[in-house]
Every structure is written in C-alpha cells, then in structure tokens.
Coordinates of C-alpha atoms in Angstrom, one line a residue:
X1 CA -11.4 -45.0 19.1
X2 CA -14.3 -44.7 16.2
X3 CA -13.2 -45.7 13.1
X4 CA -13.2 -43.2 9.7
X5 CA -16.0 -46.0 8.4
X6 CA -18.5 -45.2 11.7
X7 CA -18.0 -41.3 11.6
X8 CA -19.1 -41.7 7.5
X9 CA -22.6 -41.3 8.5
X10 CA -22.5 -38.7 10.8
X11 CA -20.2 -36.3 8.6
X12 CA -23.2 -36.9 5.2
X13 CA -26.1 -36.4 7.7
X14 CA -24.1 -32.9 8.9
X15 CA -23.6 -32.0 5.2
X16 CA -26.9 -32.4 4.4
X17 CA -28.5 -30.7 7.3
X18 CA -26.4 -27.2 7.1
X19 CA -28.0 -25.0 5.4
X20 CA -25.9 -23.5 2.1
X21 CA -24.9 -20.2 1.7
X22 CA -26.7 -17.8 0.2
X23 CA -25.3 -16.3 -2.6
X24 CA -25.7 -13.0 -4.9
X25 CA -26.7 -12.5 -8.1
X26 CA -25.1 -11.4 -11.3
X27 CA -26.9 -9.1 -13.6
X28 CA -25.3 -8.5 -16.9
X29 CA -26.8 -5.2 -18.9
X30 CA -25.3 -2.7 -21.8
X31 CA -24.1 0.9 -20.6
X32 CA -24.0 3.0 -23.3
X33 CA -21.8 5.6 -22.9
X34 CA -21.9 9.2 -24.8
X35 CA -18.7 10.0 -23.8
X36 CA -17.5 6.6 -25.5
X37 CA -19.3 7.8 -29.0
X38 CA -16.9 8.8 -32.2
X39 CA -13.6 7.1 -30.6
X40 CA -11.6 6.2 -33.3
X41 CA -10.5 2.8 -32.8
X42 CA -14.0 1.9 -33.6
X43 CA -15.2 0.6 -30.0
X44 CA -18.7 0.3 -29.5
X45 CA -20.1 2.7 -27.4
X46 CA -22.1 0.3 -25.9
X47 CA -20.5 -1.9 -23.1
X48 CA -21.1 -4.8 -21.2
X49 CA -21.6 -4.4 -17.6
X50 CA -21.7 -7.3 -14.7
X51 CA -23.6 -6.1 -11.7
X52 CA -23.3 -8.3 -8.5
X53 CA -26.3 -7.9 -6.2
X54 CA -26.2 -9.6 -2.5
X55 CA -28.1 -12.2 -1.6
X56 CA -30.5 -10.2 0.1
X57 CA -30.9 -7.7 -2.3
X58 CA -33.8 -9.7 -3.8
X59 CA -35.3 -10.7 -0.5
X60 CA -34.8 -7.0 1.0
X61 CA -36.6 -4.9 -1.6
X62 CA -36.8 -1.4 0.7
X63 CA -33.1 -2.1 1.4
X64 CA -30.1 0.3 -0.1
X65 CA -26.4 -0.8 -0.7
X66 CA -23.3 1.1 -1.3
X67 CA -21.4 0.4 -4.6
X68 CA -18.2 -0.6 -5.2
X69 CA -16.8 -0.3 -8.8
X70 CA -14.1 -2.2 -10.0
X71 CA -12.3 -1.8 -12.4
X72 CA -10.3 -5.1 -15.2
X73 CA -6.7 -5.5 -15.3
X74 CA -5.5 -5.1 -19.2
X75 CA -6.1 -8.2 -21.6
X76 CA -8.9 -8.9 -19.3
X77 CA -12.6 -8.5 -19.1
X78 CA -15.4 -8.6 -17.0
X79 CA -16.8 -11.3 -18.8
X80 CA -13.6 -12.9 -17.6
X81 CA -13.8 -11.6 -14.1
X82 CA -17.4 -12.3 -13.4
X83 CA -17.5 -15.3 -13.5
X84 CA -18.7 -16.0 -17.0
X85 CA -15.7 -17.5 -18.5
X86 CA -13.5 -19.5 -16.3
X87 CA -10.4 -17.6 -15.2
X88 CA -7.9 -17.2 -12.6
X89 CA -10.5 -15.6 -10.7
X90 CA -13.9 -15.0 -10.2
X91 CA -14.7 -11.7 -8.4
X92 CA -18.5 -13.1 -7.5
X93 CA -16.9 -16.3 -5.9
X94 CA -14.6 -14.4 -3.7
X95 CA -17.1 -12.3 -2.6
X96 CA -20.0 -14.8 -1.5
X97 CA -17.1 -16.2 -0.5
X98 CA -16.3 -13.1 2.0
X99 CA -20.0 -12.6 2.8
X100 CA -20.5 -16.3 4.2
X101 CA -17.1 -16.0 6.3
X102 CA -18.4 -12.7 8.0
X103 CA -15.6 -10.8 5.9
X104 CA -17.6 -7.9 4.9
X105 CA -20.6 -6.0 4.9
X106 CA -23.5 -6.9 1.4
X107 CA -22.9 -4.0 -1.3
X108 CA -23.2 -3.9 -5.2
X109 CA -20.2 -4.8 -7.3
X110 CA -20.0 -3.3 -10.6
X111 CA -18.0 -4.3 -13.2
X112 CA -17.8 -2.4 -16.6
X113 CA -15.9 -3.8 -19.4
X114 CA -13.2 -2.3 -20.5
X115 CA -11.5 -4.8 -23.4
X116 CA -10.8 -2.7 -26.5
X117 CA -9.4 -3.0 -30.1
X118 CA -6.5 -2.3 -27.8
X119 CA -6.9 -5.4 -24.8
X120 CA -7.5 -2.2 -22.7
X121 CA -8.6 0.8 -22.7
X122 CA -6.1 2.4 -19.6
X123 CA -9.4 3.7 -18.2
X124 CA -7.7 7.1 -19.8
X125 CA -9.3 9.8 -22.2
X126 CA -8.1 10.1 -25.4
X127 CA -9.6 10.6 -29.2
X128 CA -8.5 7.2 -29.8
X129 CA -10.1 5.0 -27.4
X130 CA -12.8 7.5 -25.9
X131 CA -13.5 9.0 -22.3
X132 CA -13.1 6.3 -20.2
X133 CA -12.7 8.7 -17.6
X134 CA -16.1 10.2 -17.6
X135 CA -17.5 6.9 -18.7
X136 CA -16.6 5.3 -15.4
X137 CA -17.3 8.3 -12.8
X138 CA -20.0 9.8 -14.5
X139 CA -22.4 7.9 -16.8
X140 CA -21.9 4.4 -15.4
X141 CA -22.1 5.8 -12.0
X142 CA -25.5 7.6 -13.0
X143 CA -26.7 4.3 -15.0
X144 CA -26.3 2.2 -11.2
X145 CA -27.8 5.1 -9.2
X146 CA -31.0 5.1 -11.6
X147 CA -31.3 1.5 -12.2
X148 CA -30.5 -0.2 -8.8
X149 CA -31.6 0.6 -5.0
X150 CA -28.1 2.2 -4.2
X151 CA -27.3 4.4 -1.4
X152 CA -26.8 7.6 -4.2
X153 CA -23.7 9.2 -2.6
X154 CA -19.9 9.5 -2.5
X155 CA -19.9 8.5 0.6
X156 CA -21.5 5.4 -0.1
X157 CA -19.1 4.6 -3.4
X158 CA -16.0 2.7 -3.1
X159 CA -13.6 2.2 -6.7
X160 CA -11.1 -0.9 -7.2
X161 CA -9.2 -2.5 -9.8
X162 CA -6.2 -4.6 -10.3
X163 CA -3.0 -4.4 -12.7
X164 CA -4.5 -1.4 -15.1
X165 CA -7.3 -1.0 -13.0
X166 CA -5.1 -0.2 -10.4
X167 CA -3.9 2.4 -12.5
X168 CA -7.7 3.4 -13.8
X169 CA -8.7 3.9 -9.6
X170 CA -6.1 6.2 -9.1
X171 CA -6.2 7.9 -11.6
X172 CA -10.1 8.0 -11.4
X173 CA -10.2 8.2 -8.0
X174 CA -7.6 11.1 -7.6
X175 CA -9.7 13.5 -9.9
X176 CA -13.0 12.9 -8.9
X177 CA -13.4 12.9 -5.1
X178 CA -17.1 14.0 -5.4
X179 CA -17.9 10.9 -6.8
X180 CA -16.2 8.6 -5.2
X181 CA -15.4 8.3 -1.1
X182 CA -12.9 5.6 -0.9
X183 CA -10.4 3.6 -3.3
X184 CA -8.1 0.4 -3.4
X185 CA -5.5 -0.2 -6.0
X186 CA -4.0 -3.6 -6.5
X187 CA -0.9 -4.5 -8.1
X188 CA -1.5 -0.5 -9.9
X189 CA 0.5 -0.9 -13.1
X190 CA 2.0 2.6 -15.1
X191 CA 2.4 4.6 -11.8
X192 CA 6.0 6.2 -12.8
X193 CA 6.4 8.9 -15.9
X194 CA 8.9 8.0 -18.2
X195 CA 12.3 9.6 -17.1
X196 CA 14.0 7.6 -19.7
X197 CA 12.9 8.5 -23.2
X198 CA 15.2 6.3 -24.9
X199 CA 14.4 3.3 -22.8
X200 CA 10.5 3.9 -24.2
X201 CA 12.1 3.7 -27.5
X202 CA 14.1 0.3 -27.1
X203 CA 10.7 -0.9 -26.1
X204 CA 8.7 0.1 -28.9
X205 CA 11.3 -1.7 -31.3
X206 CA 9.4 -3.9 -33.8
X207 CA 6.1 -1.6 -33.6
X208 CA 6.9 -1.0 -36.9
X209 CA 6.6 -4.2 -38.1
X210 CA 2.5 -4.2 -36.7
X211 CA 0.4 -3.0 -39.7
X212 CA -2.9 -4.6 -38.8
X213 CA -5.7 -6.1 -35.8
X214 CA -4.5 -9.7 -37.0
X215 CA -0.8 -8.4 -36.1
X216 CA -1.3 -7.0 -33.1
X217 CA -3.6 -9.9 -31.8
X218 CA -0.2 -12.1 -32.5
X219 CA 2.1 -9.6 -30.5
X220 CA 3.5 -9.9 -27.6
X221 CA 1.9 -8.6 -24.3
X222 CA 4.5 -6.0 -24.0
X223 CA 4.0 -5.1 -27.4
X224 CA 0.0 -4.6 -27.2
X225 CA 0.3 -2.4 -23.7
X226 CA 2.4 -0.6 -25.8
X227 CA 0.0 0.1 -28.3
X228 CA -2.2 0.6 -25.6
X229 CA -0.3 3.1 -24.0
X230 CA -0.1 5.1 -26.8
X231 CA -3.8 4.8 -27.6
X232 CA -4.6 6.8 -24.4
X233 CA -1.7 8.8 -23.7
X234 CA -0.4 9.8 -27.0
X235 CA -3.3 9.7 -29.8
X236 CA -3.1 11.0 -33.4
X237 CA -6.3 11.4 -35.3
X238 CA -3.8 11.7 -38.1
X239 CA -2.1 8.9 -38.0
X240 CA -4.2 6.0 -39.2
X241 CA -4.7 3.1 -39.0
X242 CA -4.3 2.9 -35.2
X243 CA -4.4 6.6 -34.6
X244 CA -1.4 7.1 -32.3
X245 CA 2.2 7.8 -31.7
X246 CA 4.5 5.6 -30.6
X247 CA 7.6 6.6 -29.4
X248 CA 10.8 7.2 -31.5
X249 CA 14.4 8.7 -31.9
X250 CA 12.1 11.6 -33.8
X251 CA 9.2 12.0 -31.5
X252 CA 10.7 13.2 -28.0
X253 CA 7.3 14.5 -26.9
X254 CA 5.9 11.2 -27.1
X255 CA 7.6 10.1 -23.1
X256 CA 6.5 13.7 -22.1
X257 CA 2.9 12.6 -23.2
X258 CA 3.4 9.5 -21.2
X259 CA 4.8 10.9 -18.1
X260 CA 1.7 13.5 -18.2
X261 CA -0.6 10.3 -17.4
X262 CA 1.7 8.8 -14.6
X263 CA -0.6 9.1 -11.6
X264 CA 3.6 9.3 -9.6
X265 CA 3.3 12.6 -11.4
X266 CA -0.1 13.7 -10.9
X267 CA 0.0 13.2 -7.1
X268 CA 1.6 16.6 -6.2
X269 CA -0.8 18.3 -8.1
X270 CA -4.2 16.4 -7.3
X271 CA -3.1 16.4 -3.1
X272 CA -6.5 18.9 -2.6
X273 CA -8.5 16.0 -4.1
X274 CA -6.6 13.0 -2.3
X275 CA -7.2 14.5 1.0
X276 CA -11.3 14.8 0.1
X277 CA -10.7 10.8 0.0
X278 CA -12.1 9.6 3.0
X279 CA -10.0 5.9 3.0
X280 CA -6.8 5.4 0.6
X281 CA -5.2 1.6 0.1
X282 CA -2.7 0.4 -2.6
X283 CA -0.5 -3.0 -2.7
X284 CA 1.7 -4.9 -4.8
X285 CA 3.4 -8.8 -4.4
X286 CA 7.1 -7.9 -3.8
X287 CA 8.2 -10.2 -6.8
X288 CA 6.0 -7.9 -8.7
X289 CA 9.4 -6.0 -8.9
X290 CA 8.4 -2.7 -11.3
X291 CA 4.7 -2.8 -9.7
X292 CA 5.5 -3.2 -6.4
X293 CA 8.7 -0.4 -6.1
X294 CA 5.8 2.3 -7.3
X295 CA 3.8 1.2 -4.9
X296 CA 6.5 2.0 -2.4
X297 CA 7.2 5.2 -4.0
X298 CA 3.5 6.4 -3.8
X299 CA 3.2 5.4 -0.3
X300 CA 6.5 7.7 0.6
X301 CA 4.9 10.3 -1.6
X302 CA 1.6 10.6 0.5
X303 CA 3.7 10.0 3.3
X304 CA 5.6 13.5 2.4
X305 CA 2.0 15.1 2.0
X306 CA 0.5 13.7 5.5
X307 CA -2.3 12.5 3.6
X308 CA -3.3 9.0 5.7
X309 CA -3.2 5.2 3.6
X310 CA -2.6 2.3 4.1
X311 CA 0.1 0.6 1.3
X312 CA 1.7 -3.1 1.9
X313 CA 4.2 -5.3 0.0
X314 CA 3.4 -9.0 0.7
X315 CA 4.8 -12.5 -0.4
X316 CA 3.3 -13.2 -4.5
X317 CA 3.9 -11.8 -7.5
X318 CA 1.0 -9.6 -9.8
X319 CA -1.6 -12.8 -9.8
X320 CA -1.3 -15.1 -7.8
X321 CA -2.8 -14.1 -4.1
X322 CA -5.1 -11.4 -5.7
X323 CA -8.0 -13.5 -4.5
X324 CA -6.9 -13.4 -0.9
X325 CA -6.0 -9.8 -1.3
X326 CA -9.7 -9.1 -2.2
X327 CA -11.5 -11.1 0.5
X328 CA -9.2 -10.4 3.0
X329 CA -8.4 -6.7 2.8
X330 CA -10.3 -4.7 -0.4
X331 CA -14.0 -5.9 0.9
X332 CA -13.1 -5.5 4.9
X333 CA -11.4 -2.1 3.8
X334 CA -15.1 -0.8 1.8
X335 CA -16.8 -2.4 4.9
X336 CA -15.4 0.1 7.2
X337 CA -15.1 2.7 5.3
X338 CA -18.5 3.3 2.9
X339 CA -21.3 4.3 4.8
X340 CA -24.4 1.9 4.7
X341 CA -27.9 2.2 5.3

C-alpha cells in the first residue's frame, strides 16, 4: 500500500495541471426608473443593478443569452446577494458553481436592488414606495434588452426570487405573462390575505411607539415588514411621516387592502395569465411553517384550475438550503424551459 506521504506529489501535480473553471462576470450599473420618480418615502429613483454575464459572454461576442431576473428577499440587497458583501449566499458562486457541474445552460442574471427606507420594497405599487411593478417588468427589462446581447423575448425571460421575492415573482409573474415565459418562487412569503383582521392588529401593537428612520432601524423584523406591508399595500399620502396605514381597531379596511395584494387571492382572477406561463415552480422548507403551508395551498389551488407546476416541501427551514435549491432545481428548471439561441 502507498503511503498518504507518496501520493502528496501526485495529488499537487493534478491540482496544478486542471485547468480552473471559468467563471462569469458581474457588472454593477444604475437603472433609473420613471416609474420609481416622486415616491414618497424619498427612495432614489435611481437603483443599483448586479448583472451576471457567463463566462463566455465576453469570449462569444455574436452570442445571445436568455435572462433570468431575480428578485431579493426583504432586509436584503443585491449588494448582499451578489457577491459584494459577504452573506449567507452568493447568487454568482452558486451559479459558476452550477455552470462548472454541467447543472445548467449560460444565461444573464439580473439583480435589481430593491432595499428601501422600508428594508423592502414588496416589489408592489404604491404612492409610498413607487411602481416596483412596472419597474421590474418593464423598464429594467427594457434597460437589459438595450444594453446587453439578450435573446429579446418572453420566451427567452425567466423571473426568481426568494422570501419577498418569492412574493414579487408571483405577483409579477402572474400579471405580466408577455413579459415573462417562466417563473420560480422560493420560500414566497405574504401569499395568504388577511382573514383575520384582528390578528393584523395584535401585530401592529407598538407601531405606535415608531416615530422616526432611527426607530424603525431599531425595530424588530416583524415590526419593519410590517411597515413595509403597509408601505405597498395600504399607503396614505396624508399621513406623514411614513405615508401609510397601519392597521387598527378603527381602520377595518386596512386587512381588506392587504388581502387585495395576497397573490392566494389574486390566483382565481389572474388563471388566463397563469396559463400563458409556459413553466410554473414554487417551494418552501417544511419548518418554514407559515411559508411553506401557502405553498401547499397555492399548489392545491392550481391544481383545482389544471394549470401544470411543479411545487415541493423539502427538509430546511426559509435559509438554510436555498443555495442547493438554486443550483439544483431554479437554474435546471430555466435551462429547460427558456429558449436559447
């Protein structure tokens, strides 16, 4: 038997000899967007955006790639997904990752970011934070298609997110099918409406006590989703100086406005658009208890409506195994179904 000692050699003369991986590129550029302009929680209209181009993007200049957008979870950024501040991921390392394991096909990865006065914008439209809607499907979208060598068509776009962007691709995703061909929500947070108005208020006790930035920055994380919440899905351009309701024993309408926004809700009236969706995919951790039984709920919903997905509990909670769930099922799942050149 060879010793560890006499193998030494061999195993430093194989690791420098293999070639390394080839890796993509991150771009980082401004997006301003229109639809952004005059919000009233003061946000610039001007955000960052992290563009990952594949490693052959630079070598390959005739070639075209589809794009996948995706989309921050809430407190998050893409400064903190892209691998510029170090975090519990980085979406570029598990995708060079994929690439060099044969996991998926090379496309453009877009990150916009979507970190407000609020820690999140909900991807929603509202006075208070601005048209993140549009933003996303529409001017971003045109910023890519103009600046990059995409493949220009919904066929060819793919939209992602995790925890709020969950929420932000379906939402997006279910109202603009032109746009985009395919989407993948993980761990989708704020899926159900609010049957429980007073259980909205029991949440929202000691919002009162929040006057200021420097108080909500010391809140809670309930608290500030909360705030959050109510930023996108129940603004008041008369209420300063956050400009929104919250709810309370006087303001009923407040879990009605809510319960508008729950994509649970919206499902039964968006099913022409979900079936223009070429490829639908959702999952949750099952100790991501509140997360994961709306997942199980939207997949019996489009189950009810014959409208094809795929939808899977597995073993983790609302972090931990996001990584895997990215290079092992979100990139296979836009490899299959976005059309490339």
């Amino acid at each position: 038997m060879q010793s560890l000692y006499a193998l030494a050699p061999l195993v430093a003369l194989l690791a420098v000899s293999l070639p390394a991986q080839p890796k993509g590129k991150v771009d980082r550029v401004e997006v301003r967007g229109r639809s952004l302009e005059g919000n009233l929680s003061g946000d610039s209209p001007v955000r960052r955006v992290s563009v990952y181009l594949p490693p052959s993007y630079a070598s390959s200049p005739d070639r075209r790639y589809p794009v996948l957008y995706f989309l921050h979870g809430f407190t998050d950024s893409e400064s903190t997904w892209m691998g510029w501040e170090e975090h519990w991921i980085s979406l570029p390392a598990v995708i060079d990752r994929t690439l060099a394991a044969g996991g998926s096909k090379e496309m453009i990865v877009v990150m916009p970011d979507a970190h407000t006065r609020f820690f999140g914008s909900m991807y929603s439209s509202s006075v208070t934070v601005g048209d993140w809607e549009t933003y996303v499907a529409q001017e971003l979208v045109a910023y890519v298609d103009s600046h990059y060598r995409t493949l220009p068509q919904r066929s060819s776009r793919g939209l992602a997110g995790h925890s709020m962007g969950g929420y932000g691709t379906v939402r997006i995703g279910m109202r603009n099918p032109k746009v985009f061909s395919s989407i993948y929500a993980l761990s989708p947070c704020c899926m159900a409406p609010q049957t429980d108005p007073d259980q909205l208020v029991e949440r929202a006790k000691g919002a009162d006590a929040i006057q200021s930035d420097a108080d909500l920055a010391k809140a809670s994380f309930g608290m500030k989703a909360l705030f959050a919440s109510a930023a996108a899905w129940s603004p008041n351009p008369l209420n300063p100086p956050f400009y929104l309701d919250l709810p309370s024993p006087d303001r009923p309408e407040v879990a009605a406005l809510w319960s508008a926004n729950a994509p649970l809700a919206l499902v039964p009236q968006t099913i022409p658009n979900l079936r223009k969706l070429k490829a639908i995919a959702f999952d949750a951790g099952k100790d991501d208890r509140g997360i994961a039984a709306t997942v199980v709920e939207l997949d019996k919903l489009l189950d009810t409506y014959e409208i094809d997905h795929f939808s899977e509990i597995y073993d983790g909670n609302h972090v931990n195994h996001i990584d895997t769930r990215i290079e092992q099922f979100a990139l296979p799942f836009f490899s299959k179904n976005l059309v490339f050149e």
